[in-house]
Amino acid sequence: MTYSIGEFSKIVGLSEHTLRFYEKEGLIKVNRDDNNVRIYSDENKLWIESLLHLKNTGMSLKDMKRFAMWGHMGDKTMEERLALLKKHRKKVVEELEKIRQSLEHLDNKINFYENEVGDCFS
Amino acid sequence: MTYSIGEFSKIVGLSEHTLRFYEKEGLIKVNRDDNNVRIYSDENKLWIESLLHLKNTGMSLKDMKRFAMWGHMGDKTMEERLALLKKHRKKVVEELEKIRQSLEHLDNKINFYENEVGDCFS
DNA sequence: TCTTGACTTAGAGTAAACTCTAAGTATTAT
DNA sequence: ATAATACTTAGAGTTTACTCTAAGTCAAGA
């Protein structure tokens, strides 16, 4: 399947502006038809979804750019990409633990408030 | 115990600029001595730590402001605070799950790369 | 006395990641 | 033939959360 930018925008949940911006930044390479109109493929979809996973885990655009650049350079950059992903993974795990702890704190606070409110209103 | 802004800054890991900024924004109320110099207390420390937990879980300054404002208004705002915390908690849990999924994707990718690199280099 | 560390207001600067506008052109579907 | 959708460049604007600067004052300790 192929998609126009309008269709693709809806599918991946990024605005057309953002898709063009990502392309300009080198995050994604997109084919064009004879009239220079972008033709997005399912491969593009998988790639964007991968990028969005990196983004979801807090990777900066800058690092995503490096990753994409290496991706476009082919197999000889595998090691670099792997190193980047591993380093990123470490940060994600740390961040996850931090959030988990803060969530625990939040739960304690909610419990506290529920008891207080309970005492006051029931 | 009480602390000057310089001491407090080191303890809580926020710059003096940021501490003054947070105070100006109404996130924290700080006592002053006769010379108008800020005196931070252990209570302030607990409060900042709570705020930082909210921040760690992605709460915006704007919501933290509302929370702090209600906190300064006393018990009659318990329900509002509880509602805010519960709403926030829901978002955090969702976000956590999203990160967890993206981490899984990241792990798959790393496995893939390790096999590829393994095939190529060993 | 002089350095250190505190204070004030007011506003400027920074970085990230978009987000949009303008102004003009081209193609396709109804 | 006209509306919808696409394209371009170039740059301006937005939001968030700081982060810093200037310019001046004040008070305590060595």
mmCIF file of C-alpha atoms (C1' of nucleotides) in Angstrom:
data_model
loop_
_atom_site.group_PDB
_atom_site.id
_atom_site.type_symbol
_atom_site.label_atom_id
_atom_site.label_comp_id
_atom_site.label_asym_id
_atom_site.label_seq_id
_atom_site.Cartn_x
_atom_site.Cartn_y
_atom_site.Cartn_z
ATOM 1 C CA MET A 1 0.000 0.000 0.000
ATOM 2 C CA THR A 2 1.002 3.602 -0.580
ATOM 3 C CA TYR A 3 -0.376 6.753 0.941
ATOM 4 C CA SER A 4 -0.531 10.456 0.240
ATOM 5 C CA ILE A 5 0.767 12.764 2.939
ATOM 6 C CA GLY A 6 -2.818 13.494 3.999
ATOM 7 C CA GLU A 7 -3.655 9.817 4.411
ATOM 8 C CA PHE A 8 -0.342 9.042 6.050
ATOM 9 C CA SER A 9 -0.775 11.912 8.463
ATOM 10 C CA LYS A 10 -4.018 10.403 9.720
ATOM 11 C CA ILE A 11 -2.564 6.905 9.924
ATOM 12 C CA VAL A 12 0.505 7.749 11.940
ATOM 13 C CA GLY A 13 -1.018 10.606 13.907
ATOM 14 C CA LEU A 14 1.470 13.258 12.896
ATOM 15 C CA SER A 15 0.484 16.481 11.149
ATOM 16 C CA GLU A 16 1.536 17.072 7.562
ATOM 17 C CA HIS A 17 3.704 19.898 8.852
ATOM 18 C CA THR A 18 5.460 17.521 11.200
ATOM 19 C CA LEU A 19 5.909 14.884 8.499
ATOM 20 C CA ARG A 20 7.540 17.425 6.191
ATOM 21 C CA PHE A 21 9.588 18.707 9.114
ATOM 22 C CA TYR A 22 10.790 15.195 9.963
ATOM 23 C CA GLU A 23 11.700 14.615 6.333
ATOM 24 C CA LYS A 24 13.606 17.897 6.154
ATOM 25 C CA GLU A 25 15.448 16.937 9.323
ATOM 26 C CA GLY A 26 16.464 13.661 7.738
ATOM 27 C CA LEU A 27 14.396 11.440 10.009
ATOM 28 C CA ILE A 28 12.659 9.762 7.101
ATOM 29 C CA LYS A 29 13.207 9.322 3.383
ATOM 30 C CA VAL A 30 10.077 9.434 1.253
ATOM 31 C CA ASN A 31 9.606 8.494 -2.400
ATOM 32 C CA ARG A 32 7.996 10.897 -4.847
ATOM 33 C CA ASP A 33 5.883 10.367 -7.935
ATOM 34 C CA ASP A 34 6.414 12.044 -11.338
ATOM 35 C CA ASN A 35 4.869 15.224 -10.028
ATOM 36 C CA ASN A 36 7.145 15.345 -6.989
ATOM 37 C CA VAL A 37 4.287 14.348 -4.723
ATOM 38 C CA ARG A 38 5.238 12.292 -1.677
ATOM 39 C CA ILE A 39 4.305 8.609 -1.723
ATOM 40 C CA TYR A 40 4.451 6.995 1.682
ATOM 41 C CA SER A 41 4.859 3.215 1.847
ATOM 42 C CA ASP A 42 4.196 0.600 4.509
ATOM 43 C CA GLU A 43 7.927 0.566 5.049
ATOM 44 C CA ASN A 44 7.719 4.274 5.880
ATOM 45 C CA LYS A 45 4.938 3.396 8.279
ATOM 46 C CA LEU A 46 7.055 0.834 10.106
ATOM 47 C CA TRP A 47 9.954 3.260 10.225
ATOM 48 C CA ILE A 48 7.836 6.079 11.640
ATOM 49 C CA GLU A 49 6.353 3.705 14.192
ATOM 50 C CA SER A 50 9.860 2.773 15.285
ATOM 51 C CA LEU A 51 10.787 6.424 15.544
ATOM 52 C CA LEU A 52 7.695 7.062 17.619
ATOM 53 C CA HIS A 53 8.694 4.295 20.015
ATOM 54 C CA LEU A 54 12.041 6.014 20.433
ATOM 55 C CA LYS A 55 10.253 9.305 20.920
ATOM 56 C CA ASN A 56 7.851 7.770 23.456
ATOM 57 C CA THR A 57 10.794 6.645 25.495
ATOM 58 C CA GLY A 58 12.133 10.181 25.527
ATOM 59 C CA MET A 59 14.774 10.093 22.824
ATOM 60 C CA SER A 60 15.636 13.576 21.584
ATOM 61 C CA LEU A 61 15.155 14.579 17.967
ATOM 62 C CA LYS A 62 18.895 14.993 17.787
ATOM 63 C CA ASP A 63 19.522 11.359 18.679
ATOM 64 C CA MET A 64 16.698 10.215 16.458
ATOM 65 C CA LYS A 65 18.396 12.104 13.638
ATOM 66 C CA ARG A 66 21.676 10.337 14.280
ATOM 67 C CA PHE A 67 19.900 7.015 14.377
ATOM 68 C CA ALA A 68 18.049 7.733 11.137
ATOM 69 C CA MET A 69 21.187 8.971 9.424
ATOM 70 C CA TRP A 70 22.989 5.753 10.310
ATOM 71 C CA GLY A 71 19.949 3.771 9.201
ATOM 72 C CA HIS A 72 20.158 5.401 5.787
ATOM 73 C CA MET A 73 23.855 4.588 5.561
ATOM 74 C CA GLY A 74 23.286 0.858 5.627
ATOM 75 C CA ASP A 75 24.785 -2.116 7.393
ATOM 76 C CA LYS A 76 28.196 -0.656 8.090
ATOM 77 C CA THR A 77 26.663 1.509 10.825
ATOM 78 C CA MET A 78 25.058 -1.349 12.740
ATOM 79 C CA GLU A 79 27.424 -1.091 15.650
ATOM 80 C CA GLU A 80 26.836 2.613 16.110
ATOM 81 C CA ARG A 81 23.108 2.112 16.024
ATOM 82 C CA LEU A 82 23.291 -0.738 18.476
ATOM 83 C CA ALA A 83 25.437 1.302 20.853
ATOM 84 C CA LEU A 84 22.999 4.212 20.660
ATOM 85 C CA LEU A 85 20.036 1.950 21.344
ATOM 86 C CA LYS A 86 21.729 0.285 24.291
ATOM 87 C CA LYS A 87 22.714 3.587 25.831
ATOM 88 C CA HIS A 88 19.190 4.825 25.318
ATOM 89 C CA ARG A 89 17.716 1.680 26.818
ATOM 90 C CA LYS A 90 19.693 2.225 29.973
ATOM 91 C CA LYS A 91 18.317 5.730 30.321
ATOM 92 C CA VAL A 92 14.776 4.497 29.697
ATOM 93 C CA VAL A 93 15.029 1.855 32.405
ATOM 94 C CA GLU A 94 16.308 4.443 34.866
ATOM 95 C CA GLU A 95 13.570 6.865 33.912
ATOM 96 C CA LEU A 96 10.966 4.138 34.271
ATOM 97 C CA GLU A 97 12.178 3.342 37.773
ATOM 98 C CA LYS A 98 12.087 7.012 38.689
ATOM 99 C CA ILE A 99 8.523 7.334 37.461
ATOM 100 C CA ARG A 100 7.559 4.154 39.264
ATOM 101 C CA GLN A 101 8.861 5.575 42.516
ATOM 102 C CA SER A 102 7.140 8.893 42.028
ATOM 103 C CA LEU A 103 3.934 7.051 41.219
ATOM 104 C CA GLU A 104 4.238 5.222 44.520
ATOM 105 C CA HIS A 105 4.607 8.551 46.263
ATOM 106 C CA LEU A 106 1.569 9.798 44.385
ATOM 107 C CA ASP A 107 -0.428 6.754 45.484
ATOM 108 C CA ASN A 108 0.520 7.343 49.091
ATOM 109 C CA LYS A 109 -0.591 10.914 48.789
ATOM 110 C CA ILE A 110 -3.895 9.891 47.253
ATOM 111 C CA ASN A 111 -4.470 7.398 50.047
ATOM 112 C CA PHE A 112 -3.714 10.089 52.559
ATOM 113 C CA TYR A 113 -6.169 12.474 50.960
ATOM 114 C CA GLU A 114 -8.860 9.823 50.686
ATOM 115 C CA ASN A 115 -8.610 9.082 54.385
ATOM 116 C CA GLU A 116 -8.714 12.775 55.230
ATOM 117 C CA VAL A 117 -11.623 13.422 52.937
ATOM 118 C CA GLY A 118 -13.273 10.303 54.249
ATOM 119 C CA ASP A 119 -12.919 11.579 57.794
ATOM 120 C CA CYS A 120 -14.377 14.902 56.816
ATOM 121 C CA PHE A 121 -17.223 13.947 54.547
ATOM 122 C CA SER A 122 -18.524 10.545 55.479
ATOM 123 C CA MET B 1 16.601 22.645 60.727
ATOM 124 C CA THR B 2 16.562 25.724 58.553
ATOM 125 C CA TYR B 3 18.544 26.500 55.442
ATOM 126 C CA SER B 4 19.643 29.475 53.402
ATOM 127 C CA ILE B 5 18.747 29.463 49.734
ATOM 128 C CA GLY B 6 22.274 28.380 48.900
ATOM 129 C CA GLU B 7 22.163 25.393 51.236
ATOM 130 C CA PHE B 8 18.637 24.503 50.219
ATOM 131 C CA SER B 9 19.559 24.678 46.555
ATOM 132 C CA LYS B 10 22.218 22.006 47.064
ATOM 133 C CA ILE B 11 19.932 19.832 49.181
ATOM 134 C CA VAL B 12 16.998 19.721 46.797
ATOM 135 C CA GLY B 13 19.033 19.944 43.605
ATOM 136 C CA LEU B 14 17.358 23.028 42.196
ATOM 137 C CA SER B 15 19.256 26.211 41.329
ATOM 138 C CA GLU B 16 18.683 29.355 43.361
ATOM 139 C CA HIS B 17 17.194 30.879 40.236
ATOM 140 C CA THR B 18 14.715 28.046 40.013
ATOM 141 C CA LEU B 19 13.855 28.242 43.714
ATOM 142 C CA ARG B 20 13.087 31.951 43.410
ATOM 143 C CA PHE B 21 11.194 31.268 40.212
ATOM 144 C CA TYR B 22 9.085 28.577 41.902
ATOM 145 C CA GLU B 23 8.370 30.918 44.769
ATOM 146 C CA LYS B 24 7.373 33.715 42.421
ATOM 147 C CA GLU B 25 5.075 31.310 40.615
ATOM 148 C CA GLY B 26 3.405 30.408 43.901
ATOM 149 C CA LEU B 27 4.669 26.828 44.043
ATOM 150 C CA ILE B 28 6.170 27.296 47.474
ATOM 151 C CA LYS B 29 5.842 29.708 50.383
ATOM 152 C CA VAL B 30 9.072 30.524 52.187
ATOM 153 C CA ASN B 31 9.600 32.316 55.497
ATOM 154 C CA ARG B 32 11.919 35.304 55.761
ATOM 155 C CA ASP B 33 14.089 36.621 58.572
ATOM 156 C CA ASP B 34 14.229 40.234 59.778
ATOM 157 C CA ASN B 35 16.390 41.137 56.806
ATOM 158 C CA ASN B 36 13.996 39.611 54.308
ATOM 159 C CA VAL B 37 16.325 36.686 53.722
ATOM 160 C CA ARG B 38 14.678 33.374 52.842
ATOM 161 C CA ILE B 39 14.689 30.703 55.540
ATOM 162 C CA TYR B 40 13.863 27.258 54.204
ATOM 163 C CA SER B 41 12.529 24.658 56.631
ATOM 164 C CA ASP B 42 12.292 20.884 56.608
ATOM 165 C CA GLU B 43 8.648 21.348 55.842
ATOM 166 C CA ASN B 44 9.692 23.253 52.711
ATOM 167 C CA LYS B 45 11.963 20.342 51.903
ATOM 168 C CA LEU B 46 9.121 17.828 52.125
ATOM 169 C CA TRP B 47 6.927 20.064 50.032
ATOM 170 C CA ILE B 48 9.550 20.506 47.310
ATOM 171 C CA GLU B 49 10.158 16.779 47.283
ATOM 172 C CA SER B 50 6.469 16.209 46.749
ATOM 173 C CA LEU B 51 6.438 18.728 43.943
ATOM 174 C CA LEU B 52 9.406 17.005 42.362
ATOM 175 C CA HIS B 53 7.563 13.697 42.442
ATOM 176 C CA LEU B 54 4.710 15.356 40.609
ATOM 177 C CA LYS B 55 7.194 16.831 38.168
ATOM 178 C CA ASN B 56 8.907 13.470 37.675
ATOM 179 C CA THR B 57 5.600 11.993 36.668
ATOM 180 C CA GLY B 58 5.179 14.685 34.055
ATOM 181 C CA MET B 59 2.851 17.126 35.769
ATOM 182 C CA SER B 60 2.999 20.563 34.148
ATOM 183 C CA LEU B 61 4.028 23.635 36.097
ATOM 184 C CA LYS B 62 0.527 24.918 35.545
ATOM 185 C CA ASP B 63 -1.052 21.973 37.345
ATOM 186 C CA MET B 64 1.598 22.070 40.024
ATOM 187 C CA LYS B 65 0.662 25.716 40.555
ATOM 188 C CA ARG B 66 -2.991 24.845 40.959
ATOM 189 C CA PHE B 67 -2.098 22.100 43.380
ATOM 190 C CA ALA B 68 0.146 24.382 45.403
ATOM 191 C CA MET B 69 -2.420 27.162 45.434
ATOM 192 C CA TRP B 70 -5.032 24.787 46.808
ATOM 193 C CA GLY B 71 -2.483 23.497 49.305
ATOM 194 C CA HIS B 72 -1.973 27.002 50.591
ATOM 195 C CA MET B 73 -5.713 27.495 50.925
ATOM 196 C CA GLY B 74 -6.076 24.769 53.523
ATOM 197 C CA ASP B 75 -8.430 21.887 54.160
ATOM 198 C CA LYS B 76 -11.414 23.209 52.284
ATOM 199 C CA THR B 77 -9.656 22.418 49.001
ATOM 200 C CA MET B 78 -8.958 18.768 49.804
ATOM 201 C CA GLU B 79 -11.453 17.487 47.277
ATOM 202 C CA GLU B 80 -10.027 19.569 44.459
ATOM 203 C CA ARG B 81 -6.526 18.393 45.254
ATOM 204 C CA LEU B 82 -7.623 14.790 45.460
ATOM 205 C CA ALA B 83 -9.434 15.058 42.142
ATOM 206 C CA LEU B 84 -6.346 16.584 40.520
ATOM 207 C CA LEU B 85 -4.097 13.863 41.902
ATOM 208 C CA LYS B 86 -6.432 11.097 40.777
ATOM 209 C CA LYS B 87 -6.709 12.531 37.297
ATOM 210 C CA HIS B 88 -2.958 12.886 37.171
ATOM 211 C CA ARG B 89 -2.434 9.355 38.431
ATOM 212 C CA LYS B 90 -4.519 8.011 35.606
ATOM 213 C CA LYS B 91 -2.369 9.827 33.076
ATOM 214 C CA VAL B 92 0.808 8.570 34.720
ATOM 215 C CA VAL B 93 -0.343 4.959 34.606
ATOM 216 C CA GLU B 94 -1.199 5.328 30.934
ATOM 217 C CA GLU B 95 2.123 6.972 30.204
ATOM 218 C CA LEU B 96 3.942 4.250 32.099
ATOM 219 C CA GLU B 97 2.252 1.578 30.048
ATOM 220 C CA LYS B 98 3.126 3.420 26.845
ATOM 221 C CA ILE B 99 6.769 3.615 27.861
ATOM 222 C CA ARG B 100 6.742 -0.029 28.875
ATOM 223 C CA GLN B 101 5.482 -0.988 25.425
ATOM 224 C CA SER B 102 7.987 1.189 23.649
ATOM 225 C CA LEU B 103 10.732 -0.286 25.813
ATOM 226 C CA GLU B 104 9.652 -3.732 24.689
ATOM 227 C CA HIS B 105 9.913 -2.580 21.102
ATOM 228 C CA LEU B 106 13.341 -1.173 21.872
ATOM 229 C CA ASP B 107 14.420 -4.475 23.381
ATOM 230 C CA ASN B 108 13.264 -6.347 20.304
ATOM 231 C CA LYS B 109 15.226 -3.983 18.156
ATOM 232 C CA ILE B 110 18.332 -4.413 20.267
ATOM 233 C CA ASN B 111 17.986 -8.181 20.046
ATOM 234 C CA PHE B 112 17.649 -7.900 16.312
ATOM 235 C CA TYR B 113 20.751 -5.749 16.036
ATOM 236 C CA GLU B 114 22.736 -8.013 18.323
ATOM 237 C CA ASN B 115 21.941 -11.021 16.176
ATOM 238 C CA GLU B 116 22.833 -9.104 13.022
ATOM 239 C CA VAL B 117 26.041 -7.769 14.463
ATOM 240 C CA GLY B 118 26.769 -11.204 15.891
ATOM 241 C CA ASP B 119 26.346 -12.722 12.440
ATOM 242 C CA CYS B 120 28.644 -10.148 10.947
ATOM 243 C CA PHE B 121 31.400 -9.863 13.482
ATOM 244 C CA SER B 122 31.802 -13.115 15.283
ATOM 245 C "C1'" DT C 1 37.051 46.930 55.218
ATOM 246 C "C1'" DC C 2 36.119 43.738 51.996
ATOM 247 C "C1'" DT C 3 34.332 39.551 50.420
ATOM 248 C "C1'" DT C 4 30.490 36.557 50.404
ATOM 249 C "C1'" DG C 5 26.050 35.673 50.038
ATOM 250 C "C1'" DA C 6 21.732 37.374 50.260
ATOM 251 C "C1'" DC C 7 18.016 40.510 48.287
ATOM 252 C "C1'" DT C 8 14.999 43.263 44.499
ATOM 253 C "C1'" DT C 9 12.602 44.164 39.651
ATOM 254 C "C1'" DA C 10 12.224 43.609 35.027
ATOM 255 C "C1'" DG C 11 13.086 41.740 31.286
ATOM 256 C "C1'" DA C 12 16.025 39.052 27.941
ATOM 257 C "C1'" DG C 13 17.785 34.602 26.371
ATOM 258 C "C1'" DT C 14 17.703 29.557 25.599
ATOM 259 C "C1'" DA C 15 16.448 24.989 23.892
ATOM 260 C "C1'" DA C 16 13.367 21.679 22.136
ATOM 261 C "C1'" DA C 17 9.996 20.372 19.156
ATOM 262 C "C1'" DC C 18 7.039 21.639 16.720
ATOM 263 C "C1'" DT C 19 3.476 24.687 14.195
ATOM 264 C "C1'" DC C 20 2.118 27.856 11.123
ATOM 265 C "C1'" DT C 21 2.044 31.518 7.417
ATOM 266 C "C1'" DA C 22 2.811 33.515 3.097
ATOM 267 C "C1'" DA C 23 2.851 33.382 -1.627
ATOM 268 C "C1'" DG C 24 3.041 31.207 -5.422
ATOM 269 C "C1'" DT C 25 2.538 26.845 -8.491
ATOM 270 C "C1'" DA C 26 0.746 22.298 -10.104
ATOM 271 C "C1'" DT C 27 -2.340 18.385 -10.584
ATOM 272 C "C1'" DT C 28 -6.487 15.745 -9.964
ATOM 273 C "C1'" DA C 29 -11.302 14.815 -9.185
ATOM 274 C "C1'" DT C 30 -16.190 16.408 -9.751
ATOM 275 C "C1'" DA D 1 -13.849 25.385 -14.114
ATOM 276 C "C1'" DT D 2 -13.284 25.154 -9.583
ATOM 277 C "C1'" DA D 3 -12.271 22.931 -5.281
ATOM 278 C "C1'" DA D 4 -9.216 19.991 -2.986
ATOM 279 C "C1'" DT D 5 -4.855 18.438 -2.273
ATOM 280 C "C1'" DA D 6 -0.334 18.624 -3.087
ATOM 281 C "C1'" DC D 7 4.225 21.088 -3.701
ATOM 282 C "C1'" DT D 8 8.162 24.824 -2.643
ATOM 283 C "C1'" DT D 9 11.179 28.210 0.338
ATOM 284 C "C1'" DA D 10 12.013 30.895 4.079
ATOM 285 C "C1'" DG D 11 11.233 32.386 8.042
ATOM 286 C "C1'" DA D 12 8.220 33.701 12.024
ATOM 287 C "C1'" DG D 13 5.605 32.187 16.096
ATOM 288 C "C1'" DT D 14 4.445 29.127 20.096
ATOM 289 C "C1'" DT D 15 4.953 26.701 24.393
ATOM 290 C "C1'" DT D 16 7.309 25.085 28.383
ATOM 291 C "C1'" DA D 17 10.349 25.497 31.832
ATOM 292 C "C1'" DC D 18 13.660 27.365 33.023
ATOM 293 C "C1'" DT D 19 18.121 30.330 33.149
ATOM 294 C "C1'" DC D 20 20.474 34.296 33.268
ATOM 295 C "C1'" DT D 21 21.723 39.370 33.342
ATOM 296 C "C1'" DA D 22 21.752 43.935 34.942
ATOM 297 C "C1'" DA D 23 22.029 47.150 38.341
ATOM 298 C "C1'" DG D 24 21.641 48.278 42.540
ATOM 299 C "C1'" DT D 25 21.098 47.420 47.820
ATOM 300 C "C1'" DC D 26 22.064 45.221 52.303
ATOM 301 C "C1'" DA D 27 24.125 42.702 56.236
ATOM 302 C "C1'" DA D 28 27.226 39.495 58.490
ATOM 303 C "C1'" DG D 29 31.696 37.369 59.152
ATOM 304 C "C1'" DA D 30 37.214 37.276 58.898
#
